mmCIF file of C-alpha atoms and ligand atoms in Angstrom:
data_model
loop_
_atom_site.group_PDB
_atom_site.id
_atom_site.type_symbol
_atom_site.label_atom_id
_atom_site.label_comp_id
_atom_site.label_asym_id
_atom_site.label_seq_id
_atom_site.Cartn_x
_atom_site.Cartn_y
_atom_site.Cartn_z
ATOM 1 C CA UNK A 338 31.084 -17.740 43.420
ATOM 2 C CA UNK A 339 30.543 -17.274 40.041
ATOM 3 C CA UNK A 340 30.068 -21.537 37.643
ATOM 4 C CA UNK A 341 30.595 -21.585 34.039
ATOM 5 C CA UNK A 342 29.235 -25.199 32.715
ATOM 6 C CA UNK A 343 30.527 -25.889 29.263
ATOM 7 C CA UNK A 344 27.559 -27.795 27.367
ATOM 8 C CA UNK A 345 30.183 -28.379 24.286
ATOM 9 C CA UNK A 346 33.063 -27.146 23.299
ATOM 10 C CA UNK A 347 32.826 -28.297 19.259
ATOM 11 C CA UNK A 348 32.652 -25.684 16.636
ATOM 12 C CA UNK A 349 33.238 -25.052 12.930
ATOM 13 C CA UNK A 350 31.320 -27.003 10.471
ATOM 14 C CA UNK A 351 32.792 -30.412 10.520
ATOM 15 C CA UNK A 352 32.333 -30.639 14.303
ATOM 16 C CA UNK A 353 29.312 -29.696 14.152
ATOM 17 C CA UNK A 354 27.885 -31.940 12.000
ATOM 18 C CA UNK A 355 29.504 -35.239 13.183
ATOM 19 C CA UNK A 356 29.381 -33.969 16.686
ATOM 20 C CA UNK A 357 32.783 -35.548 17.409
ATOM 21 C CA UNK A 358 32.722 -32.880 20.319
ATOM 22 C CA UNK A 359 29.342 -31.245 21.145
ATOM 23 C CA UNK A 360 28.497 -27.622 20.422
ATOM 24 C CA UNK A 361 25.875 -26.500 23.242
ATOM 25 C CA UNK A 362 28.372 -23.412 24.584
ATOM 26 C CA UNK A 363 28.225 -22.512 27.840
ATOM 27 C CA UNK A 364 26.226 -21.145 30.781
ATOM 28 C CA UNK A 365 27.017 -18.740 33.466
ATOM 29 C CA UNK A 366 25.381 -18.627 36.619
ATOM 30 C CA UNK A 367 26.383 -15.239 38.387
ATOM 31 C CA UNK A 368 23.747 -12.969 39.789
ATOM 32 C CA UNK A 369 21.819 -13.898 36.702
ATOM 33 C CA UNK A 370 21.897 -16.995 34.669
ATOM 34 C CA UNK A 371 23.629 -16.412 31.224
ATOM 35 C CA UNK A 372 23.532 -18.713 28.276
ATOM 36 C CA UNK A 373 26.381 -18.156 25.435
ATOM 37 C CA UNK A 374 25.962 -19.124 22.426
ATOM 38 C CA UNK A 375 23.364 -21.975 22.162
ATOM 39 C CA UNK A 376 24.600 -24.160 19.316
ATOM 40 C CA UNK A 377 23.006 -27.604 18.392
ATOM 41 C CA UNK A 378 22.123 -29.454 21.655
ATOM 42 C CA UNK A 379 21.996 -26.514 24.013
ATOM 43 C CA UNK A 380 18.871 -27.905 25.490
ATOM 44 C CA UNK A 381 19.418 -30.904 25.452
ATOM 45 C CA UNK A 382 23.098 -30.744 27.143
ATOM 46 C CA UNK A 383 21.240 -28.447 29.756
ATOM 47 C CA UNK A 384 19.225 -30.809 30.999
ATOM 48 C CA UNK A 385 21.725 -33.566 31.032
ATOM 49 C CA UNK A 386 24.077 -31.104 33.183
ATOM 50 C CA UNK A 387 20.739 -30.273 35.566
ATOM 51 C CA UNK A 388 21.043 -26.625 34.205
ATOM 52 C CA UNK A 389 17.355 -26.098 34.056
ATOM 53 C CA UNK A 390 16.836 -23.710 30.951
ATOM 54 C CA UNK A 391 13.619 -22.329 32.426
ATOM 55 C CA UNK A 392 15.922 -20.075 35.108
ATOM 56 C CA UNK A 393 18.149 -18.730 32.721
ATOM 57 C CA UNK A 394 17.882 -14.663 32.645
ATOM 58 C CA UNK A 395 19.647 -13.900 29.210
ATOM 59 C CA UNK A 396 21.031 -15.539 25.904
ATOM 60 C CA UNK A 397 23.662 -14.117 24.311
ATOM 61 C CA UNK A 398 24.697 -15.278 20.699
ATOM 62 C CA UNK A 399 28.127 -14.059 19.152
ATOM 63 C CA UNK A 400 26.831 -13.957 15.536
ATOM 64 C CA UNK A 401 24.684 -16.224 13.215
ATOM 65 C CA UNK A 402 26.737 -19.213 12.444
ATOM 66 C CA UNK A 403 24.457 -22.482 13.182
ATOM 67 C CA UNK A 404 26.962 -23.661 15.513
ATOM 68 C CA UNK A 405 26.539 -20.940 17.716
ATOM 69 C CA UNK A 406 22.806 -20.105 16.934
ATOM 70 C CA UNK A 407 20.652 -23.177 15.963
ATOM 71 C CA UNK A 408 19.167 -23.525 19.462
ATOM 72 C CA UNK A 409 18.460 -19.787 20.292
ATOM 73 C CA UNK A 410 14.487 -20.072 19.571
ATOM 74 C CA UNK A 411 14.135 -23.349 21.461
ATOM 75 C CA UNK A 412 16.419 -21.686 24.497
ATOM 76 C CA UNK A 413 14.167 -18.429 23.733
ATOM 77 C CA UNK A 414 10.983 -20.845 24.960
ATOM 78 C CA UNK A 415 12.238 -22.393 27.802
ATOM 79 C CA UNK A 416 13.512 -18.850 29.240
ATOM 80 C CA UNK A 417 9.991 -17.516 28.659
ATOM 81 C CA UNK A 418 8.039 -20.737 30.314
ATOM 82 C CA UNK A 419 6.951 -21.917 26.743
ATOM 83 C CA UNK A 420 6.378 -18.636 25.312
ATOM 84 C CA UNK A 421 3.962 -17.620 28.252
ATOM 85 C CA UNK A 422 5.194 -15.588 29.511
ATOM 86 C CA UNK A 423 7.409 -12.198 28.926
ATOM 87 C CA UNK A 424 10.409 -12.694 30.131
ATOM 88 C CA UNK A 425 14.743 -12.291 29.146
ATOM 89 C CA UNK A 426 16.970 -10.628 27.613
ATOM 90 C CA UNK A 427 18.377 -11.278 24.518
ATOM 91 C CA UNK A 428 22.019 -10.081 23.508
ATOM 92 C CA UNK A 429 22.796 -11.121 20.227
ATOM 93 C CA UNK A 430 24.519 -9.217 16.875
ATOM 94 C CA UNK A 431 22.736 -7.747 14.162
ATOM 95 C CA UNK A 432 22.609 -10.445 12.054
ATOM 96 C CA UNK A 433 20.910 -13.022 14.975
ATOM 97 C CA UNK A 434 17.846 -10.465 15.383
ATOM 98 C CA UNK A 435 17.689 -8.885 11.608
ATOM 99 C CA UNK A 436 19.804 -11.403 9.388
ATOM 100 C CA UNK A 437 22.419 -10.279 6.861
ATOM 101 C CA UNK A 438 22.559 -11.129 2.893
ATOM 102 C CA UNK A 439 22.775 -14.398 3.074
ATOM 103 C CA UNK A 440 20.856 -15.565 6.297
ATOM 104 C CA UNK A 441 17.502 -15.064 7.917
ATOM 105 C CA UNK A 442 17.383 -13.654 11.251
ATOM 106 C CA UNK A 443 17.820 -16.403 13.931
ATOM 107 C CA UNK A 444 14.807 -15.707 15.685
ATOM 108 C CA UNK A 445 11.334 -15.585 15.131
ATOM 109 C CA UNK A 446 9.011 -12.079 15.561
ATOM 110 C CA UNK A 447 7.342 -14.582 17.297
ATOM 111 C CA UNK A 448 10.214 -15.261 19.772
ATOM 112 C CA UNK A 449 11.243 -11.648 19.915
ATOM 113 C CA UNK A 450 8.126 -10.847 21.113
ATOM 114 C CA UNK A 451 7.794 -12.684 24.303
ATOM 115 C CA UNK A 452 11.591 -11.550 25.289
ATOM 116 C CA UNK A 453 11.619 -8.430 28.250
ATOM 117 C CA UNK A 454 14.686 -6.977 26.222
ATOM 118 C CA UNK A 455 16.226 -7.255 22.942
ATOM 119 C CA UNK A 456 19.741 -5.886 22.418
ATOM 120 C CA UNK A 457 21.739 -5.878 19.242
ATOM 121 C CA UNK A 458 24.968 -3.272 20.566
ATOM 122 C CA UNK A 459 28.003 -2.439 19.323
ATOM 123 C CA UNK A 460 31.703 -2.825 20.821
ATOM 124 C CA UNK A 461 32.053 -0.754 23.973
ATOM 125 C CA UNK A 462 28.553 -0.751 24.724
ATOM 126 C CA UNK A 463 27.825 -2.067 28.100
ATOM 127 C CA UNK A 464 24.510 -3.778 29.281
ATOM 128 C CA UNK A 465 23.453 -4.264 32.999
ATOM 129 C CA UNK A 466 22.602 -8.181 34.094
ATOM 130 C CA UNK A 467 21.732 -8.373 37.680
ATOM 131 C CA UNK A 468 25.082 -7.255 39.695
ATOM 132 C CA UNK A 469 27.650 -8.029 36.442
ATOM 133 C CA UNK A 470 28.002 -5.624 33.771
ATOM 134 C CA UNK A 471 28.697 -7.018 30.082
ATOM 135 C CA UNK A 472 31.278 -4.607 28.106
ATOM 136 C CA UNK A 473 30.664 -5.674 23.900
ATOM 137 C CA UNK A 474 33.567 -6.551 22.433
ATOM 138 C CA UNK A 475 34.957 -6.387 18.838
ATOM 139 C CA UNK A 476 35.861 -9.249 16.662
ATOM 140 C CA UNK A 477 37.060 -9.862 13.043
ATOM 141 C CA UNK A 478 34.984 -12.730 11.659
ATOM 142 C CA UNK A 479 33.308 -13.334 7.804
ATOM 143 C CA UNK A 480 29.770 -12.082 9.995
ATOM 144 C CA UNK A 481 30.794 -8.847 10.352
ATOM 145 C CA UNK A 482 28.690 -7.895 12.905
ATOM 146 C CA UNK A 483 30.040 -10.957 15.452
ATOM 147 C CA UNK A 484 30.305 -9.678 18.654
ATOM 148 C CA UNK A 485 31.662 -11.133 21.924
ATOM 149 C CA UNK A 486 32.166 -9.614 25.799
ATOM 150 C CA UNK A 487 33.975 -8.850 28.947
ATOM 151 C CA UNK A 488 31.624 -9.649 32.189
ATOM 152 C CA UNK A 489 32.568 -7.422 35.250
ATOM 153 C CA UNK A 490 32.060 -9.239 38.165
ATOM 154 C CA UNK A 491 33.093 -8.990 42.033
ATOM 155 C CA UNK A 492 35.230 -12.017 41.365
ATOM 156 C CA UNK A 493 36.905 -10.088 38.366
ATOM 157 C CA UNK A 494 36.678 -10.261 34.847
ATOM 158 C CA UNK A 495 35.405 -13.154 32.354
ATOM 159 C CA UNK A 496 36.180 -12.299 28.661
ATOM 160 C CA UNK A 497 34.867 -13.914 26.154
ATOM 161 C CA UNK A 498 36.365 -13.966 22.473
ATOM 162 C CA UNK A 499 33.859 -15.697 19.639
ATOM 163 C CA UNK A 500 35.255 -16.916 16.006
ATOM 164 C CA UNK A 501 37.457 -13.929 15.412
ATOM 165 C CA UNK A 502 40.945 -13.540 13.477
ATOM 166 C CA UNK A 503 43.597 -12.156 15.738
ATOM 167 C CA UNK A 504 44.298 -8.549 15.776
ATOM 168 C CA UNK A 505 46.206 -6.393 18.190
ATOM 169 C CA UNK A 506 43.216 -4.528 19.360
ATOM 170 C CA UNK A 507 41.967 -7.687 21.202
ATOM 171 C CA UNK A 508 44.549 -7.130 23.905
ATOM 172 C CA UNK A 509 43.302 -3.951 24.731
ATOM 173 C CA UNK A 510 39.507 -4.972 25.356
ATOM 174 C CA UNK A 511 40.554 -8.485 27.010
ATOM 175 C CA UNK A 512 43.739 -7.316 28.771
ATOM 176 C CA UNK A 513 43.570 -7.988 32.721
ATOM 177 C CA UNK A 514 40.644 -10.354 32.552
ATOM 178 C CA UNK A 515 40.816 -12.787 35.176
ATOM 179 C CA UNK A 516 38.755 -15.964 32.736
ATOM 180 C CA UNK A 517 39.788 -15.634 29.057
ATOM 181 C CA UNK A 518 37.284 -18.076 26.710
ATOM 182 C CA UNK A 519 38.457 -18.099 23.522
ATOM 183 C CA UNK A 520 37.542 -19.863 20.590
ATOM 184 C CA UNK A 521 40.805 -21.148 19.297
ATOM 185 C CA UNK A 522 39.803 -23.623 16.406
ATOM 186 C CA UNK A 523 43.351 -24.276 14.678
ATOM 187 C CA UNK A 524 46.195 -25.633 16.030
ATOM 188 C CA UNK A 525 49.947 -24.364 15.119
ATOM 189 C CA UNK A 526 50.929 -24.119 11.603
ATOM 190 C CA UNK A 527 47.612 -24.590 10.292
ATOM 191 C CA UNK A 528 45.657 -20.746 10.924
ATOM 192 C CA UNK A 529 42.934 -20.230 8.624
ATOM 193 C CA UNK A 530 41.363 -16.559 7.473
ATOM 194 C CA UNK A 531 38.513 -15.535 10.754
ATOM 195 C CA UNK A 532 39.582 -17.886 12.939
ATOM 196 C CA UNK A 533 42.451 -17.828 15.839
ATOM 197 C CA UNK A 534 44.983 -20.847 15.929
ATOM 198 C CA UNK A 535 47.092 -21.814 18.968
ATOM 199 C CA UNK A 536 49.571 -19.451 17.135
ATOM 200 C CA UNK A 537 47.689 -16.890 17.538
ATOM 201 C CA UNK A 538 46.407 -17.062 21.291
ATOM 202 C CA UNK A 539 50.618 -17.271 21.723
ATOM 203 C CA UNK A 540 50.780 -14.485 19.859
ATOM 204 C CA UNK A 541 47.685 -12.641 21.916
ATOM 205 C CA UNK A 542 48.860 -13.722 25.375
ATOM 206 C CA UNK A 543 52.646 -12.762 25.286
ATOM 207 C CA UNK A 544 51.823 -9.019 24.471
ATOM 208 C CA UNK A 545 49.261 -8.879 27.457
ATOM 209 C CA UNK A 546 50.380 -6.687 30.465
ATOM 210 C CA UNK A 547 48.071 -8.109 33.150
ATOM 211 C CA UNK A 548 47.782 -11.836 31.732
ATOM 212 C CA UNK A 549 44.450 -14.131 32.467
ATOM 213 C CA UNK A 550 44.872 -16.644 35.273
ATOM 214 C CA UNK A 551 43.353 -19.156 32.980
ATOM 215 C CA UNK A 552 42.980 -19.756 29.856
ATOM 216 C CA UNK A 553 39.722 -21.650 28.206
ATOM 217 C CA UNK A 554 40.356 -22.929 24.756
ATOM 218 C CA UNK A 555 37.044 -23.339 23.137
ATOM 219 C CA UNK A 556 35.495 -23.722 19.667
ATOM 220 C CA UNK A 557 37.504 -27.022 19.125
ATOM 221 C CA UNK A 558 38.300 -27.809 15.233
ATOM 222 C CA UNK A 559 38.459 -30.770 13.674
ATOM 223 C CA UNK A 560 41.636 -29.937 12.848
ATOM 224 C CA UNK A 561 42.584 -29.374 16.332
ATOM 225 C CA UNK A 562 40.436 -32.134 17.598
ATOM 226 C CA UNK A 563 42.784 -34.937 15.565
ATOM 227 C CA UNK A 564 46.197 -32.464 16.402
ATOM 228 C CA UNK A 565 45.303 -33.065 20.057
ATOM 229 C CA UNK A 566 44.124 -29.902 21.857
ATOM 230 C CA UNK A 567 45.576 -31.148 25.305
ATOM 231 C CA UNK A 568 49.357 -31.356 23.539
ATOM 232 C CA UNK A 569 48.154 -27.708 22.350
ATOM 233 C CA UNK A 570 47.146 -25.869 25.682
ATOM 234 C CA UNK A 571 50.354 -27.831 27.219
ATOM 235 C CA UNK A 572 52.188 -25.795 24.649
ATOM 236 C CA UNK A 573 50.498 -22.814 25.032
ATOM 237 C CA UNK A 574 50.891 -22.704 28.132
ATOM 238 C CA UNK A 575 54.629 -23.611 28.707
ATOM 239 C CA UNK A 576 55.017 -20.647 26.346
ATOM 240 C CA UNK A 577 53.154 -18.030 28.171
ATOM 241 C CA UNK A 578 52.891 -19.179 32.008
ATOM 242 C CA UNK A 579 49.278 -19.379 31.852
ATOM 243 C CA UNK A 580 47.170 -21.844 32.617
ATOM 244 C CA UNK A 581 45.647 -23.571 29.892
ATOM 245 C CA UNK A 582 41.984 -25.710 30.169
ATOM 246 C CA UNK A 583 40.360 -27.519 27.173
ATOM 247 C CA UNK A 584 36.733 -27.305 27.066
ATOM 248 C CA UNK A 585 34.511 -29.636 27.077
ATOM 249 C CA UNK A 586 30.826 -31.252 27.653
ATOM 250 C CA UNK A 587 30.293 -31.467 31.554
ATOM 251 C CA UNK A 588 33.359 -28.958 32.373
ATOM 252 C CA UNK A 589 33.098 -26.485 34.776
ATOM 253 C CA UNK A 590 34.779 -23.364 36.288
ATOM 254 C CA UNK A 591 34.719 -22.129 39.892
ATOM 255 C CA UNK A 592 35.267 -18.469 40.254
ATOM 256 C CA UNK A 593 35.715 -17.376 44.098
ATOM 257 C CA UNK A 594 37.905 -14.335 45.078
ATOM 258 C CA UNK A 595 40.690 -16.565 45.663
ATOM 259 C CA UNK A 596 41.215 -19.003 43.303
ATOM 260 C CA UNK A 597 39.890 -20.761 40.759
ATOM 261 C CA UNK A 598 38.802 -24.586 40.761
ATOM 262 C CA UNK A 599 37.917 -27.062 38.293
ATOM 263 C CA UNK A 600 35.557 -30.044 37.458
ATOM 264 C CA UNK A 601 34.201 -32.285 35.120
ATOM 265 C CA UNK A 602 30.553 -33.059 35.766
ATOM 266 C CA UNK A 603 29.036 -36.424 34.966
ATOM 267 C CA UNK A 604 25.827 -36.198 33.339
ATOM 268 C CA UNK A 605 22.332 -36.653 34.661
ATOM 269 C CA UNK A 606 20.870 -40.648 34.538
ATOM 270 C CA UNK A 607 17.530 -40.148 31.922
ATOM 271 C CA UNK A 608 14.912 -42.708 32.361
HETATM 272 ZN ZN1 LIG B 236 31.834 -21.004 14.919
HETATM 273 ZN ZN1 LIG B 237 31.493 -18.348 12.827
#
């Protein structure tokens, strides 16, 4: 069985500062513990969820937007026992590890330097974790070099799609994936440049051949947080046939060979 916890499923500025929804991302556990995407709170949400950060085995980070990034060093020291020790692999685009014009890197030399592995790849690269392979996939966002993936597994195929604008291409590299995450921040009628709306993942799912059998809807808005993302994935999916989940804080997904199964943790008691 393969658990993806969702630590948050907030993104886009306005989200993230009022944290109206919270923007940890998510963790994998598979043969390897993943972490996507560690936005504000990702340790913090970890340890309310009991996912102890000191076991993960990789971070990946999509590009280096502080709602997908701010926690990366702080993540970066709890997979390497406080810096102690050199350990993990980091997955990350260009501008994470070397920064672009307008941002620093997201990471210290400091924090690079304790990691096992550093990878900054390009689309249709594919990196070995444990007994999953990740395939990079492209996106379209205002980082240019924001990447996201499609994990092979035994229990078939999670793809996940990062701040991106919709173009056709996307249904080749996420076509047939079993787990589709996408971050979908606008809801109809309201699309904005880099971004998907519900409009779009319509758009993305109908031309699919082999179509997910679900559908994550991540990276909440705030303009899709006030349209009502549950009236949106009922939409989407009475439109396409597939089955549509809203993200958020505590929610988890059970992949077995057979079916998939949901829940929505309650978080740990703190003394
Ligand atoms: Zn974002
Ligand atoms: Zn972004």
């Amino acid at each position: 069985m393969i658990e993806i916890t969702f630590l948050g499923s907030g993104g886009g500025r306005f989200i993230t500062i009022t944290q109206f929804r919270s923007t940890g991302g998510f963790h994998i556990r598979a043969s390897k513990n993943l972490y996507v995407d560690p936005g504000p709170g990702a340790l913090v949400r970890s340890w309310r969820y009991k996912l102890d950060p000191r076991r993960l085995d990789a971070i990946f980070v999509s590009h280096r937007h502080v709602d997908h990034c701010n926690d990366l060093e702080v993540m970066i020291e709890a997979m390497t026992g406080g810096a102690l020790k050199r350990r993990g692999t980091l997955i990350a685009s260009k501008s994470v590890v070397y920064g672009d014009e307008a941002h620093t890197p997201a990471v210290s030399g400091y924090h690079i330097d304790v990691l096992e592995s550093v990878h900054t790849p390009e689309p249709g690269n594919k990196i070995a974790l444990g007994e999953e392979e990740l395939l990079i996939t492209p996106c379209q966002h205002s980082d240019p070099t924001t990447i996201g993936f499609r994990m092979e597994t035994v229990y078939g195929d999670i793809s996940y799609i990062p701040d991106t604008a919709y173009f056709e291409d996307l249904l080749r590299w996420h076509d047939g994936s079993r787990v589709l995450i996408a971050a979908i921040t606008r809801p109809r009628d309201m699309g904005i440049p880099y971004h998907m709306s519900t409009d779009d993942a319509v758009e993305m799912l109908k031309n699919m051949r082999k179509k997910p059998e679900v559908l994550i809807m991540n990276h909440i808005g705030m303009k899709m947080h006030f349209a009502n993302p549950y009236k949106e994935a009922k939409y989407l999916e009475t439109v396409t046939g597939v089955k549509t989940y809203i993200a958020k804080e505590g929610f988890k997904v059970m992949l077995k060979n057979d079916e998939i199964n949901v829940r929505t943790m309650r978080p740990a008691r703190f003394v």
